[in-house]
PDB file of C-alpha atoms and ligand atoms in Angstrom:
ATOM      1  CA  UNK A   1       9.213  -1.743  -8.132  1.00  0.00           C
ATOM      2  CA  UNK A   2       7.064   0.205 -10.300  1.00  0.00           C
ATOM      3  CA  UNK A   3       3.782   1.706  -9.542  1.00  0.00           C
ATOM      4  CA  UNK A   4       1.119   1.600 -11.508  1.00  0.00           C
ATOM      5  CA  UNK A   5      -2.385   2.990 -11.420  1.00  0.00           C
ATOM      6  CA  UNK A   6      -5.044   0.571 -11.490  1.00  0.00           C
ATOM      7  CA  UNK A   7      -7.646   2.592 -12.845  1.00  0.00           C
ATOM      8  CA  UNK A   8     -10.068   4.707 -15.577  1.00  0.00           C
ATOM      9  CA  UNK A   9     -11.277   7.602 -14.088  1.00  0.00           C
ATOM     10  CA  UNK A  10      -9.625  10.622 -15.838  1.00  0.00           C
ATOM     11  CA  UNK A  11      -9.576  12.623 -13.147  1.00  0.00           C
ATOM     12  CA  UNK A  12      -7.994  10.434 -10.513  1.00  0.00           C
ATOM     13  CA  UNK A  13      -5.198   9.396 -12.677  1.00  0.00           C
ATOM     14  CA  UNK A  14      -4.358  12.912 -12.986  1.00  0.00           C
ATOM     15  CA  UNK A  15      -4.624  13.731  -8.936  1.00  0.00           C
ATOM     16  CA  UNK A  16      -2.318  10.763  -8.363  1.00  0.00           C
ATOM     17  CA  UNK A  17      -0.135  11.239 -11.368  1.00  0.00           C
ATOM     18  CA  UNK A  18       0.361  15.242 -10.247  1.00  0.00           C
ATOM     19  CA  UNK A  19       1.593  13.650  -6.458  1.00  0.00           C
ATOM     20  CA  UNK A  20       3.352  10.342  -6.963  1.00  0.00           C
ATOM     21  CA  UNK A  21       6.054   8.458  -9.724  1.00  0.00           C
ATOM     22  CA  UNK A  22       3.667   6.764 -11.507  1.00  0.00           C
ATOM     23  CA  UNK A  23       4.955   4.794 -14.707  1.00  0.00           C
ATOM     24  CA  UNK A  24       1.470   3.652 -16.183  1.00  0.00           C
ATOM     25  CA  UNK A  25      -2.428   2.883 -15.498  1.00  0.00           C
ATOM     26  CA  UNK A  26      -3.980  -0.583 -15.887  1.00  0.00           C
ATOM     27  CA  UNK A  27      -7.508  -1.602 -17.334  1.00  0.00           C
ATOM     28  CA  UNK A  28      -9.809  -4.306 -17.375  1.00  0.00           C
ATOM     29  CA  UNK A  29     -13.309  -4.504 -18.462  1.00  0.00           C
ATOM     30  CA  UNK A  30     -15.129  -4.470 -15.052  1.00  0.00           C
ATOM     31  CA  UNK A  31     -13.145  -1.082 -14.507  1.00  0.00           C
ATOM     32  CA  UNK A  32     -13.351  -0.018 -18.244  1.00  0.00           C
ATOM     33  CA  UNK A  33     -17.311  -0.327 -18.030  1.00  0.00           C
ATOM     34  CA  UNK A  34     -17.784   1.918 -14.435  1.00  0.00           C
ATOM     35  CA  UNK A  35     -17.215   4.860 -16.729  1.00  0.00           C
ATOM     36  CA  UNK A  36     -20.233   3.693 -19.141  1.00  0.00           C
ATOM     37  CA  UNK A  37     -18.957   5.205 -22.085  1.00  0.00           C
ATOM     38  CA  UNK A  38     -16.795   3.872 -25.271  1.00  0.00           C
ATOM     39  CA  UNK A  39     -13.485   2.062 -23.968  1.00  0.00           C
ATOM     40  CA  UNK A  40     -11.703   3.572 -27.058  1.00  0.00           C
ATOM     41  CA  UNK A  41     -12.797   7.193 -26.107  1.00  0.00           C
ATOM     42  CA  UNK A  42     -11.545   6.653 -22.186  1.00  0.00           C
ATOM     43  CA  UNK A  43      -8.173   4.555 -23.555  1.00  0.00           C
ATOM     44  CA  UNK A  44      -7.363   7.599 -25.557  1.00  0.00           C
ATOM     45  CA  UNK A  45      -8.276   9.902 -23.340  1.00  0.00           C
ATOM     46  CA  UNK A  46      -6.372   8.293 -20.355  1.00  0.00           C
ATOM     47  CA  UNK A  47      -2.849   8.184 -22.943  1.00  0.00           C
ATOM     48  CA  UNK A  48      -3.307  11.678 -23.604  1.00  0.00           C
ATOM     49  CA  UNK A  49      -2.865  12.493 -19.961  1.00  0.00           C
ATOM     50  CA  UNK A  50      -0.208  10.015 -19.279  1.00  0.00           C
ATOM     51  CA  UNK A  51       1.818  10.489 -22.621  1.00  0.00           C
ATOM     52  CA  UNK A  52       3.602   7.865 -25.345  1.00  0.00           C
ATOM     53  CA  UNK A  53       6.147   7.241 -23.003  1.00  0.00           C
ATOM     54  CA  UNK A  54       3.615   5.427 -19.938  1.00  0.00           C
ATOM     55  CA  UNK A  55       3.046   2.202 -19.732  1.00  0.00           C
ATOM     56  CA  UNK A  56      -1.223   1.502 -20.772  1.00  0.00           C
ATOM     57  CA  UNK A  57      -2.672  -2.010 -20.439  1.00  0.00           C
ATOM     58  CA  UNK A  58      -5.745  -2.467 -21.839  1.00  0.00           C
ATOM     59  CA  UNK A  59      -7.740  -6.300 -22.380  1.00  0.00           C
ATOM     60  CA  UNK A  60      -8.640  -8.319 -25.048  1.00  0.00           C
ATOM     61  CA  UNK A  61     -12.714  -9.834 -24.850  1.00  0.00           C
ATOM     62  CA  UNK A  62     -12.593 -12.782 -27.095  1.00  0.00           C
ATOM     63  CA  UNK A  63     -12.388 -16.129 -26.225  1.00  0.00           C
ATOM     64  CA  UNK A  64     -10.393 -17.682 -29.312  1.00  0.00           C
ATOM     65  CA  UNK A  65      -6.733 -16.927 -29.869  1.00  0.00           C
ATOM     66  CA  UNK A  66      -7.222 -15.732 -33.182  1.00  0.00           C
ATOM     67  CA  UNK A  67     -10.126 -12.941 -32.893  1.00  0.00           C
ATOM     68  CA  UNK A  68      -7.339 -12.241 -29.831  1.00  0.00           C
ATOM     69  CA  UNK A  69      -5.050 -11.330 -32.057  1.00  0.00           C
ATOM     70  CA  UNK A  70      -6.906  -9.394 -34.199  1.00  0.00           C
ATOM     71  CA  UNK A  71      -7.971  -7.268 -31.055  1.00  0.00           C
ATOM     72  CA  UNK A  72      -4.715  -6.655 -29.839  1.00  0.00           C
ATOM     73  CA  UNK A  73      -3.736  -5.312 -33.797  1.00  0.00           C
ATOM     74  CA  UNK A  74      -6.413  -2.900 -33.483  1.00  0.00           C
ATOM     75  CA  UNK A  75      -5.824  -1.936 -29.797  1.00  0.00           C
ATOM     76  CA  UNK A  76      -1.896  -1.218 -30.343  1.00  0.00           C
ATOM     77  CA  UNK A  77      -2.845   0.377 -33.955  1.00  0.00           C
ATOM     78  CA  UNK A  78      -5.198   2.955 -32.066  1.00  0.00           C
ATOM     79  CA  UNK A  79      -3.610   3.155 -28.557  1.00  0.00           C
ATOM     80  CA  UNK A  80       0.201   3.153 -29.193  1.00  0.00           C
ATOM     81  CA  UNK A  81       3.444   1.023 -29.276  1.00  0.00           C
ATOM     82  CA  UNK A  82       3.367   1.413 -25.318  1.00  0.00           C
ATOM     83  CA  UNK A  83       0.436  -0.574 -24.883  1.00  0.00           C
ATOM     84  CA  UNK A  84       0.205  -4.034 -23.003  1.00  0.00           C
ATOM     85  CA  UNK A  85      -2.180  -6.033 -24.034  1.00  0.00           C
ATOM     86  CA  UNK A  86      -3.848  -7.973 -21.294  1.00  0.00           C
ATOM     87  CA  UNK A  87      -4.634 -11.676 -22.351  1.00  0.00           C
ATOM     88  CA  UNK A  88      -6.216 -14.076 -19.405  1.00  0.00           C
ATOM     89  CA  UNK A  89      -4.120 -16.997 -18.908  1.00  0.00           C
ATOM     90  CA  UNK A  90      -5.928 -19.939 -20.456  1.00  0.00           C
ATOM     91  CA  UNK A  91      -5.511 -22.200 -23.266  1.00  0.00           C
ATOM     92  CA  UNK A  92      -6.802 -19.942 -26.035  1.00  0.00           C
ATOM     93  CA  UNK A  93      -4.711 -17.134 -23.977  1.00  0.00           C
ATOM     94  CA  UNK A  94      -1.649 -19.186 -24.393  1.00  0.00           C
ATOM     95  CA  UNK A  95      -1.802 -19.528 -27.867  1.00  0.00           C
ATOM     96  CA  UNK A  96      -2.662 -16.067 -28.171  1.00  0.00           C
ATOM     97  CA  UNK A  97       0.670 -15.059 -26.481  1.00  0.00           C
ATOM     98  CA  UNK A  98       2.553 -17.413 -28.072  1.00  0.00           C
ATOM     99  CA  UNK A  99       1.708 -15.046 -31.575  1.00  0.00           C
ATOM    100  CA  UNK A 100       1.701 -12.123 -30.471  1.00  0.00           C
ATOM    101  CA  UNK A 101       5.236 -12.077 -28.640  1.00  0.00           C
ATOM    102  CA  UNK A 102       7.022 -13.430 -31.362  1.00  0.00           C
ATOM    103  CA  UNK A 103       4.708 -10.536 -33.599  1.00  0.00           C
ATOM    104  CA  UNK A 104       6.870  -8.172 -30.847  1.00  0.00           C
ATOM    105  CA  UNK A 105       3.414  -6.995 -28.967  1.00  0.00           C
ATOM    106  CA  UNK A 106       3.542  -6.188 -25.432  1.00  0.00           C
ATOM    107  CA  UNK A 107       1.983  -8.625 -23.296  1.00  0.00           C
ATOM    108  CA  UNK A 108       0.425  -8.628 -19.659  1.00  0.00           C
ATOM    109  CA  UNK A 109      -0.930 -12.314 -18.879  1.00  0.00           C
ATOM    110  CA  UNK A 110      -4.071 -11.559 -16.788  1.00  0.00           C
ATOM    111  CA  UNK A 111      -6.327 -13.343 -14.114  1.00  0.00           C
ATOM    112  CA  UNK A 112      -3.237 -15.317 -12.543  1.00  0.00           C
ATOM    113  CA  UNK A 113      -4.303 -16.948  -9.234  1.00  0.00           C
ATOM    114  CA  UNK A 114      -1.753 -19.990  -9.601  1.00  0.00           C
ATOM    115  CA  UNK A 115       2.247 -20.345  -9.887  1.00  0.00           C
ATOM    116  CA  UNK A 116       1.924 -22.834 -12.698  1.00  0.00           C
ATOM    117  CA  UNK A 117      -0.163 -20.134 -14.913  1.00  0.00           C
ATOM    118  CA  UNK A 118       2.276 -17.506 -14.429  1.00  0.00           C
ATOM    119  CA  UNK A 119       5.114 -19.991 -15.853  1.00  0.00           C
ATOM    120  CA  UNK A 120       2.776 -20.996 -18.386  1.00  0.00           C
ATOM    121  CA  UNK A 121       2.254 -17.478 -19.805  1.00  0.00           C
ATOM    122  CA  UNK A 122       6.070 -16.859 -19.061  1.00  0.00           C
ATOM    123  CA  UNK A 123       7.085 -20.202 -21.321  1.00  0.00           C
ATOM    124  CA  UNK A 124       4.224 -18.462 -23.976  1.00  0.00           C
ATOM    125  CA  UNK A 125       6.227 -14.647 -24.497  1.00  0.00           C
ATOM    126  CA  UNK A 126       4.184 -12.865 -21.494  1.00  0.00           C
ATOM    127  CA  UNK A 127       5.852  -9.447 -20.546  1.00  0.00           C
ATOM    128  CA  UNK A 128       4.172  -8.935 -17.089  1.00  0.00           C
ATOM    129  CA  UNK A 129       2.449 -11.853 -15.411  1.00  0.00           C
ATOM    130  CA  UNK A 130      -0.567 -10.160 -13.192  1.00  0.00           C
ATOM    131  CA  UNK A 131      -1.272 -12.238 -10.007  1.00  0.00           C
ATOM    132  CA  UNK A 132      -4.196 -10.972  -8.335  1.00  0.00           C
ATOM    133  CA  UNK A 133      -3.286 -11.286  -4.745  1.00  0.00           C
ATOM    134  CA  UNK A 134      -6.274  -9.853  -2.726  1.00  0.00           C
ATOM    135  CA  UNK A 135      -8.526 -12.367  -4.861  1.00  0.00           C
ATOM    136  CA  UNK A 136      -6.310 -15.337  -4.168  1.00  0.00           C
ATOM    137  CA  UNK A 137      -6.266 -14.338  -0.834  1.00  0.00           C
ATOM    138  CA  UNK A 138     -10.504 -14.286  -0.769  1.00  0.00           C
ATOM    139  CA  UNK A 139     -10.567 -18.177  -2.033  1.00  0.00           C
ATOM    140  CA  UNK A 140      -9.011 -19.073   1.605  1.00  0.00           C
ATOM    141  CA  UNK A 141      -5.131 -18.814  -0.092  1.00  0.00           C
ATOM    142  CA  UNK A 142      -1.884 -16.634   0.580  1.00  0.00           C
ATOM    143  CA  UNK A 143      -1.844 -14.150  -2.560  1.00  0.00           C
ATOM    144  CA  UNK A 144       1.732 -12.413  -1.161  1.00  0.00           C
ATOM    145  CA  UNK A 145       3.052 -16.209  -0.899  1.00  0.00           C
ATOM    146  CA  UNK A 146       1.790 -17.048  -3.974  1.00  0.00           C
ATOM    147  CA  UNK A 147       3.224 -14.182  -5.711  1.00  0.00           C
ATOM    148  CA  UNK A 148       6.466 -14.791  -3.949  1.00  0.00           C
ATOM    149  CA  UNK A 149       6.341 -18.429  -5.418  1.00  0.00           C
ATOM    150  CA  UNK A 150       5.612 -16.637  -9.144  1.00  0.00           C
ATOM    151  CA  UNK A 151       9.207 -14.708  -8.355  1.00  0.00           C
ATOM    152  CA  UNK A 152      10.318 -17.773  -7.284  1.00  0.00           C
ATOM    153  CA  UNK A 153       9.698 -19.275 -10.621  1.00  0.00           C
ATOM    154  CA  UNK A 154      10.193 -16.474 -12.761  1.00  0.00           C
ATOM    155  CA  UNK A 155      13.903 -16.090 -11.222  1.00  0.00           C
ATOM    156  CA  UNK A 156      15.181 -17.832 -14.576  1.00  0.00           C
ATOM    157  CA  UNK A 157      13.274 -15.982 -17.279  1.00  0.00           C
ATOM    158  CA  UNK A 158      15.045 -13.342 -18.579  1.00  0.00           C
ATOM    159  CA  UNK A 159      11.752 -11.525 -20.391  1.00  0.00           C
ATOM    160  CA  UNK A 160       8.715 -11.513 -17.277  1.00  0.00           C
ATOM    161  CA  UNK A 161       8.523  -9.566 -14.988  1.00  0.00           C
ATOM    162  CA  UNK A 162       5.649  -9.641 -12.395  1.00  0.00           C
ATOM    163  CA  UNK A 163       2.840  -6.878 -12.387  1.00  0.00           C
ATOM    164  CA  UNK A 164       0.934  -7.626  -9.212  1.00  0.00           C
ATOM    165  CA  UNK A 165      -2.591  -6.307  -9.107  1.00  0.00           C
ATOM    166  CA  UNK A 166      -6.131  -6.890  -6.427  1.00  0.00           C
ATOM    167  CA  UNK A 167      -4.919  -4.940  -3.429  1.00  0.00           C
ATOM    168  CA  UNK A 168      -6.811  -3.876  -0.403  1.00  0.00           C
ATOM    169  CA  UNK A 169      -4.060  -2.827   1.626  1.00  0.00           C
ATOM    170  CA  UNK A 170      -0.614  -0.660   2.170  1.00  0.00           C
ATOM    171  CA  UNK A 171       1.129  -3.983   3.565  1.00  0.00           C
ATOM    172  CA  UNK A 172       0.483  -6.305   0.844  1.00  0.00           C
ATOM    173  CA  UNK A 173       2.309  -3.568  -1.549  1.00  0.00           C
ATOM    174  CA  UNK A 174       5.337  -3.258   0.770  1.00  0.00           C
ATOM    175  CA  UNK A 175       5.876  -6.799   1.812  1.00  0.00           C
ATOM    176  CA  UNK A 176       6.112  -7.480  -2.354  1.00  0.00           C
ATOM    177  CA  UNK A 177       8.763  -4.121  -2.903  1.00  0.00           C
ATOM    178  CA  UNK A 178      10.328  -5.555  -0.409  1.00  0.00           C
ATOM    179  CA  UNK A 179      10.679  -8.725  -1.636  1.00  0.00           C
ATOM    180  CA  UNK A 180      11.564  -7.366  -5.269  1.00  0.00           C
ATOM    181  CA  UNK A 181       8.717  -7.817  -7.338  1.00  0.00           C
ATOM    182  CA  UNK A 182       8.606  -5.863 -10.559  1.00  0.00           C
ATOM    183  CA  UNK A 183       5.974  -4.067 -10.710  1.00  0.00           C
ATOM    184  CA  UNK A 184       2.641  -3.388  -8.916  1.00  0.00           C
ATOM    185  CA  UNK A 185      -0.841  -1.707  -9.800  1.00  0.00           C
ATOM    186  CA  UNK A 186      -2.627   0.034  -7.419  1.00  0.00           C
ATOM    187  CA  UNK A 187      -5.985   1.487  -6.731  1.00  0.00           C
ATOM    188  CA  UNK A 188      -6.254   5.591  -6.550  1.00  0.00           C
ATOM    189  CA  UNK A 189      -6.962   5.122  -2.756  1.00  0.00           C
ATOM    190  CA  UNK A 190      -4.964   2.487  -2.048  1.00  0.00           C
ATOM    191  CA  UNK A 191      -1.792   4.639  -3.211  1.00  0.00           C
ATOM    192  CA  UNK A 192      -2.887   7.251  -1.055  1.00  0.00           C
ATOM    193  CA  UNK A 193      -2.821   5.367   2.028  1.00  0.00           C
ATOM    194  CA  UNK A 194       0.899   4.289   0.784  1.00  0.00           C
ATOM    195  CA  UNK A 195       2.075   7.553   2.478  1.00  0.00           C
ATOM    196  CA  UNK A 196      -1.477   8.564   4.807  1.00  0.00           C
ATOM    197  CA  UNK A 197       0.432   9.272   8.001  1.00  0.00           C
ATOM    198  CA  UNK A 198      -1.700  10.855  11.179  1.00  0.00           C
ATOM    199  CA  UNK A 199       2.315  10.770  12.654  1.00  0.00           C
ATOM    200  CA  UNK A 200       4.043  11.965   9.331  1.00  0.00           C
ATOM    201  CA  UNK A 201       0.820  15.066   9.375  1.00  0.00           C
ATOM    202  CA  UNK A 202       1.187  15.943  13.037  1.00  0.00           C
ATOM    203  CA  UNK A 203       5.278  16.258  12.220  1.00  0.00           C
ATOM    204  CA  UNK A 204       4.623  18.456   9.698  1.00  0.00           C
ATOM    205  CA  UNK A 205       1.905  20.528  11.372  1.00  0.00           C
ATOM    206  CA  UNK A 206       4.341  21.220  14.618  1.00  0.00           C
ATOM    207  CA  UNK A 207       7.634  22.248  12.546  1.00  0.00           C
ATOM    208  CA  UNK A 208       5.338  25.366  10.797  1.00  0.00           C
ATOM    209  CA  UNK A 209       3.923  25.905  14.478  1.00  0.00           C
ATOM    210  CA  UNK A 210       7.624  26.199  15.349  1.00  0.00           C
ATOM    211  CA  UNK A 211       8.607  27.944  12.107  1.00  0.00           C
ATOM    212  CA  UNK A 212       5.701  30.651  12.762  1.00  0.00           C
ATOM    213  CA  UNK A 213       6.718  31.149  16.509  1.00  0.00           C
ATOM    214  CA  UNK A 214       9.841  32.264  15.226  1.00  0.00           C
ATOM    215  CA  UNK A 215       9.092  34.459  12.217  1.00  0.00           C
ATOM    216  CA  UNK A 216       5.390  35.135  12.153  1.00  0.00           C
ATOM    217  CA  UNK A 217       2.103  33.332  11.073  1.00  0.00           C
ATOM    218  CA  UNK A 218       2.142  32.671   7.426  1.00  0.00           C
ATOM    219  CA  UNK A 219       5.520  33.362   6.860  1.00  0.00           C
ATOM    220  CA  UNK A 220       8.298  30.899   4.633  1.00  0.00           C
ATOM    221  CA  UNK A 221      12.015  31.157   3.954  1.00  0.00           C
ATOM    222  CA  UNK A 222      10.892  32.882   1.210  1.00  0.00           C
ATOM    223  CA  UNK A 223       9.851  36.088   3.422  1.00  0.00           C
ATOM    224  CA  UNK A 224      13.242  35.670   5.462  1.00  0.00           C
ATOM    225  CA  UNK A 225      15.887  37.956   4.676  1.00  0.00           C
ATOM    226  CA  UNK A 226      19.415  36.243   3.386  1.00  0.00           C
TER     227      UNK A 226
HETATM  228  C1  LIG B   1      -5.498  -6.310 -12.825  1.00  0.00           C
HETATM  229  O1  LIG B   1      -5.002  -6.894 -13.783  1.00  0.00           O
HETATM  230  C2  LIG B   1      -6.821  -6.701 -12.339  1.00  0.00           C
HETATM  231  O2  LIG B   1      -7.709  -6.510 -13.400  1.00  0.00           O
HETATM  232  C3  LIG B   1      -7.284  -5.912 -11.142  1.00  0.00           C
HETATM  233  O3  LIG B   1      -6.211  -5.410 -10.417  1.00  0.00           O
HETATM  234  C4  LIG B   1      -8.208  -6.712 -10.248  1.00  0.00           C
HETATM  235  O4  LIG B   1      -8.425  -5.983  -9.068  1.00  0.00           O
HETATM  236  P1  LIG B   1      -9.687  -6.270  -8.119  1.00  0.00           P
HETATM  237  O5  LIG B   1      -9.506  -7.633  -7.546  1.00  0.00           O
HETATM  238  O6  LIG B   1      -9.600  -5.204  -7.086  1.00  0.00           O
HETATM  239  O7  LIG B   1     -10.903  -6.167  -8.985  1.00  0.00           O
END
């Protein structure tokens, strides 16, 4: 599964990037306007730090599949051939996808809280299909079923692949891996606590206790003689 980094802030993109395989950072507008400044100047910003090769999805605003298209044009023009553009899955969105895929653009179907819209925006040219599973779980439904259903579906297209996105917790993000979902985008402190450990610290903590007993405080296999 790939891991993705749901998120604009410069600086935590490159604290997580510098720890964990990260293959690309997610936008939308909500996150996209906590920065308050030009979504251009962060987008470039954030693909200067993660380089050509990285994965960068980014939103269209408008509401009719044309001006859609135009956006995406100028997004990919300014932002690079690596860039997904994020359409929401309604009508207009449809059509939109329907264009733009056989144009060749990259495209992540957005705002998926139902099976039927991620087959929908499959059928249409979608790349990535984005269920948001903490959301779907907060209107009373299953999001990990759900998004095990959108697998489900998927199984016979060769193109999608599913980008799941809206965590709030470690387990949602393994019980999908495990199940062998494509892709995943995370919150900065939601990846952390993929590996936050009190056991996995205290482990570490007595084998340099050990380590030191033996050789002397502060001391590596570096300061060992071969
Ligand atoms: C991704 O496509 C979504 O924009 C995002 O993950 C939603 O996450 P949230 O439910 O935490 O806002």
């Amino acid at each position: 599964m790939k891991l993705l980094i749901d998120d604009a802030d410069i600086e935590n993109i490159k604290r997580i990037y510098s720890y964990y395989p990260i293959d690309g950072v997610t936008t939308n507008p909500s996150i996209l306007a906590q920065s308050g400044r030009n979504p251009y100047e962060v987008l470039k910003e954030i693909r200067a730090v993660i380089g050509d090769n990285a994965e960068l999805h980014a939103q269209v605003i408008s509401e009719k599949a044309e001006d859609m298209i135009e956006e995406a044009h100028k997004m990919v023009d300014i932002l690079g051939k690596n860039t997904y553009v994020k359409i929401p899955t309604v009508p207009e969105g449809l059509k939109a996808m329907k264009h733009l895929s056989k144009e060749g653009y990259k495209i992540t179907a957005t705002a998926i809280y139902t099976p039927m819209q991620a087959y929908l925006a499959a059928r249409s040219g979608a790349d990535y299909v984005a269920p948001y599973v903490n959301r779907i779980d907060n209107l009373g439904a299953n999001g990990i079923e759900s998004t095990k259903m959108m697998q489900d579906i998927l199984d016979g297209e060769q193109k999608t692949q599913i980008l799941a996105a809206s965590f709030k917790n470690a387990n949602q993000i393994q019980e999908l891996c495990a199940y062998g979902i494509g892709a995943a985008t995370v919150a900065p402190d939601v990846i952390d606590n993929l590996i936050k450990n009190a056991c996995v610290t205290a482990a570490v903590k007595d084998f340099t206790r050990d380590f030191e007993t033996l050789c002397g405080k502060g001391k590596t296999m570096l300061d060992c003689d071969a």
